[in-house]
């Protein structure tokens, strides 16, 4: 393959890694296999990312950026807070239906990162970034619609993401279209109720 500047090679390698690991799983994503996927020398991968963990981090960042970009593009105008939250949740769920392999890969990478000290910080940074973007969208929706938030935007976002991650895992392992639609509607209603202060919080017994 002809010489390509590192700035151009980087996105090519990330795409090759995503394509390979989406098909075959994270365990198949060695630097040698990814280099072969693109048709370059293994040294090119190490030169571009330093380590396999550096490449994995870049893959996580790329997948997350693509998914969040689709959600941000769906932000509606001239509708209420509940409708805005519903639209954003539906847009994110659409990415699950359209690109289940990418969500599966993100889940696999997250579990891999939990067991890999070199990726612990990358995983924490990944989730912090997702929460921050979600909180920003919640804040913007509240400000645009004049909806006071009864809970911090980050708390609302964490609540939504915890429920959404569960729905994604169920979709990947035991899909049920009708149940998923109902659960997504219930999650949206609960998120809106929490944001408005209309959700009664139960006392948690001491363990």
Coordinates of C-alpha atoms in Angstrom, one line a residue:
X1 CA 0.0 0.0 0.0
X2 CA 1.3 3.5 -0.9
X3 CA 2.7 5.7 1.9
X4 CA -0.1 7.6 3.6
X5 CA 0.4 10.4 6.2
X6 CA -0.3 9.4 9.8
X7 CA -3.2 11.9 10.0
X8 CA -4.9 10.0 7.2
X9 CA -3.9 6.5 8.3
X10 CA -5.4 7.0 11.8
X11 CA -9.1 7.1 10.8
X12 CA -8.4 4.2 8.3
X13 CA -7.0 2.0 11.1
X14 CA -9.9 2.9 13.4
X15 CA -12.4 1.9 10.7
X16 CA -10.6 -1.3 10.0
X17 CA -10.6 -2.1 13.7
X18 CA -14.3 -1.4 14.0
X19 CA -15.1 -3.5 11.0
X20 CA -13.0 -6.4 12.2
X21 CA -14.1 -6.4 15.8
X22 CA -17.8 -5.8 14.9
X23 CA -17.6 -9.1 12.8
X24 CA -15.4 -11.2 15.1
X25 CA -15.4 -9.6 18.5
X26 CA -12.8 -7.8 20.6
X27 CA -10.7 -11.0 21.2
X28 CA -10.0 -11.0 17.5
X29 CA -8.7 -7.5 17.4
X30 CA -5.0 -8.0 17.7
X31 CA -2.8 -5.3 16.1
X32 CA -1.6 -7.9 13.6
X33 CA -5.2 -8.8 12.5
X34 CA -6.2 -5.1 12.3
X35 CA -3.1 -4.4 10.2
X36 CA -4.0 -7.3 7.9
X37 CA -7.6 -6.0 7.6
X38 CA -6.3 -2.7 6.2
X39 CA -3.4 -4.3 4.3
X40 CA -0.6 -2.5 6.2
X41 CA 2.4 -3.5 8.3
X42 CA 1.7 -4.3 12.0
X43 CA 4.3 -1.6 12.8
X44 CA 2.0 1.0 11.3
X45 CA -0.6 0.3 13.9
X46 CA 2.0 0.7 16.8
X47 CA 3.5 3.8 15.2
X48 CA 0.0 5.4 14.9
X49 CA -1.5 4.4 18.3
X50 CA 1.5 3.3 20.4
X51 CA -0.2 0.2 21.8
X52 CA -3.3 -2.0 21.2
X53 CA -4.9 -0.2 24.1
X54 CA -4.4 3.1 22.4
X55 CA -6.2 1.8 19.4
X56 CA -9.0 0.4 21.5
X57 CA -9.5 3.8 23.1
X58 CA -9.7 5.5 19.8
X59 CA -12.3 2.9 18.7
X60 CA -14.4 3.6 21.7
X61 CA -14.2 7.4 21.1
X62 CA -15.1 7.0 17.5
X63 CA -18.1 4.8 18.1
X64 CA -19.4 7.0 20.8
X65 CA -18.9 10.2 18.8
X66 CA -20.8 8.7 15.8
X67 CA -23.8 7.6 18.0
X68 CA -24.0 10.9 19.9
X69 CA -23.8 12.9 16.6
X70 CA -26.9 11.1 15.4
X71 CA -28.7 12.0 18.6
X72 CA -27.6 15.6 18.5
X73 CA -28.8 16.0 14.9
X74 CA -32.3 14.9 16.1
X75 CA -32.8 17.7 18.6
X76 CA -36.3 19.1 17.8
X77 CA -37.4 22.7 17.8
X78 CA -40.7 24.2 19.1
X79 CA -41.8 21.2 21.2
X80 CA -42.1 20.7 24.9
X81 CA -39.6 19.1 27.3
X82 CA -41.2 15.7 27.3
X83 CA -41.4 15.6 23.5
X84 CA -37.8 16.6 23.3
X85 CA -36.6 13.9 25.7
X86 CA -38.7 11.4 23.8
X87 CA -37.2 12.4 20.4
X88 CA -33.7 12.2 21.7
X89 CA -34.3 8.8 23.3
X90 CA -35.9 7.5 20.1
X91 CA -33.0 8.8 18.0
X92 CA -30.5 6.9 20.3
X93 CA -32.7 3.8 20.2
X94 CA -32.7 4.0 16.4
X95 CA -28.9 3.6 16.5
X96 CA -29.4 0.3 18.4
X97 CA -31.7 -1.0 15.8
X98 CA -29.6 0.2 12.8
X99 CA -26.1 -0.6 14.2
X100 CA -26.5 -3.3 16.9
X101 CA -23.0 -4.5 16.1
X102 CA -21.5 -1.1 17.2
X103 CA -23.4 -1.2 20.5
X104 CA -22.3 -4.8 21.0
X105 CA -18.7 -3.8 20.3
X106 CA -18.9 -0.9 22.8
X107 CA -20.2 -3.3 25.4
X108 CA -17.4 -5.7 24.8
X109 CA -14.8 -3.0 24.9
X110 CA -16.2 -1.7 28.2
X111 CA -16.0 -5.1 29.8
X112 CA -12.5 -5.6 28.4
X113 CA -11.4 -2.2 29.7
X114 CA -12.6 -3.0 33.2
X115 CA -10.1 -5.9 33.3
X116 CA -7.3 -3.9 31.6
X117 CA -5.5 -1.4 33.8
X118 CA -4.1 0.4 30.8
X119 CA -7.7 1.1 29.7
X120 CA -9.3 1.9 33.0
X121 CA -8.9 5.7 32.6
X122 CA -10.1 5.5 29.0
X123 CA -13.3 3.7 30.1
X124 CA -13.9 6.3 32.9
X125 CA -13.3 9.1 30.4
X126 CA -15.7 7.4 27.9
X127 CA -18.6 7.2 30.4
X128 CA -17.9 10.7 31.8
X129 CA -18.1 12.1 28.3
X130 CA -21.3 10.3 27.5
X131 CA -22.9 11.6 30.7
X132 CA -21.6 15.1 30.0
X133 CA -23.1 15.2 26.5
X134 CA -26.4 13.8 27.7
X135 CA -26.5 16.3 30.6
X136 CA -25.9 19.1 28.1
X137 CA -28.8 18.0 25.9
X138 CA -31.0 17.8 29.0
X139 CA -30.0 21.2 30.1
X140 CA -30.5 22.7 26.7
X141 CA -34.0 21.1 26.4
X142 CA -34.9 22.4 29.9
X143 CA -33.7 26.0 29.1
X144 CA -35.4 26.1 25.7
X145 CA -38.7 24.9 27.0
X146 CA -38.6 26.8 30.3
X147 CA -38.7 23.5 32.3
X148 CA -37.0 23.8 35.7
X149 CA -35.0 20.8 36.7
X150 CA -35.8 19.2 40.1
X151 CA -32.6 17.2 39.9
X152 CA -29.1 18.1 38.5
X153 CA -28.9 17.4 34.8
X154 CA -26.1 14.9 35.5
X155 CA -28.4 12.9 37.8
X156 CA -31.1 12.9 35.2
X157 CA -28.6 11.8 32.6
X158 CA -27.2 9.0 34.7
X159 CA -30.7 7.7 35.4
X160 CA -31.6 7.7 31.7
X161 CA -28.3 6.0 30.7
X162 CA -28.6 3.3 33.3
X163 CA -32.0 2.4 32.0
X164 CA -31.0 2.7 28.4
X165 CA -27.9 0.5 28.8
X166 CA -30.2 -2.2 30.3
X167 CA -32.5 -2.0 27.3
X168 CA -29.6 -2.3 24.9
X169 CA -28.3 -5.4 26.6
X170 CA -31.8 -7.0 26.5
X171 CA -32.0 -6.1 22.8
X172 CA -28.7 -7.7 22.1
X173 CA -29.4 -10.9 24.1
X174 CA -33.2 -11.4 24.1
X175 CA -35.0 -9.1 21.7
X176 CA -38.7 -8.4 22.0
X177 CA -40.0 -5.5 19.8
X178 CA -43.2 -5.0 21.7
X179 CA -41.7 -5.1 25.2
X180 CA -38.8 -2.9 24.1
X181 CA -41.2 -0.2 22.9
X182 CA -43.1 -0.3 26.1
X183 CA -40.0 -0.2 28.2
X184 CA -38.5 2.7 26.2
X185 CA -41.8 4.7 26.7
X186 CA -41.7 3.9 30.4
X187 CA -38.1 5.0 30.7
X188 CA -38.8 8.3 29.0
X189 CA -41.8 8.9 31.3
X190 CA -39.7 8.1 34.4
X191 CA -36.8 10.4 33.2
X192 CA -39.3 13.3 32.6
X193 CA -40.9 12.7 35.9
X194 CA -37.5 12.7 37.7
X195 CA -36.5 15.9 35.9
X196 CA -39.8 17.6 36.9
X197 CA -39.8 16.4 40.5
X198 CA -42.8 14.3 40.0
X199 CA -41.1 10.9 40.7
X200 CA -41.4 9.8 44.3
X201 CA -38.0 8.5 45.4
X202 CA -38.2 5.4 47.6
X203 CA -36.1 5.0 50.7
X204 CA -33.3 2.4 50.2
X205 CA -33.0 0.0 53.1
X206 CA -29.5 -0.3 54.6
X207 CA -27.7 -3.5 53.7

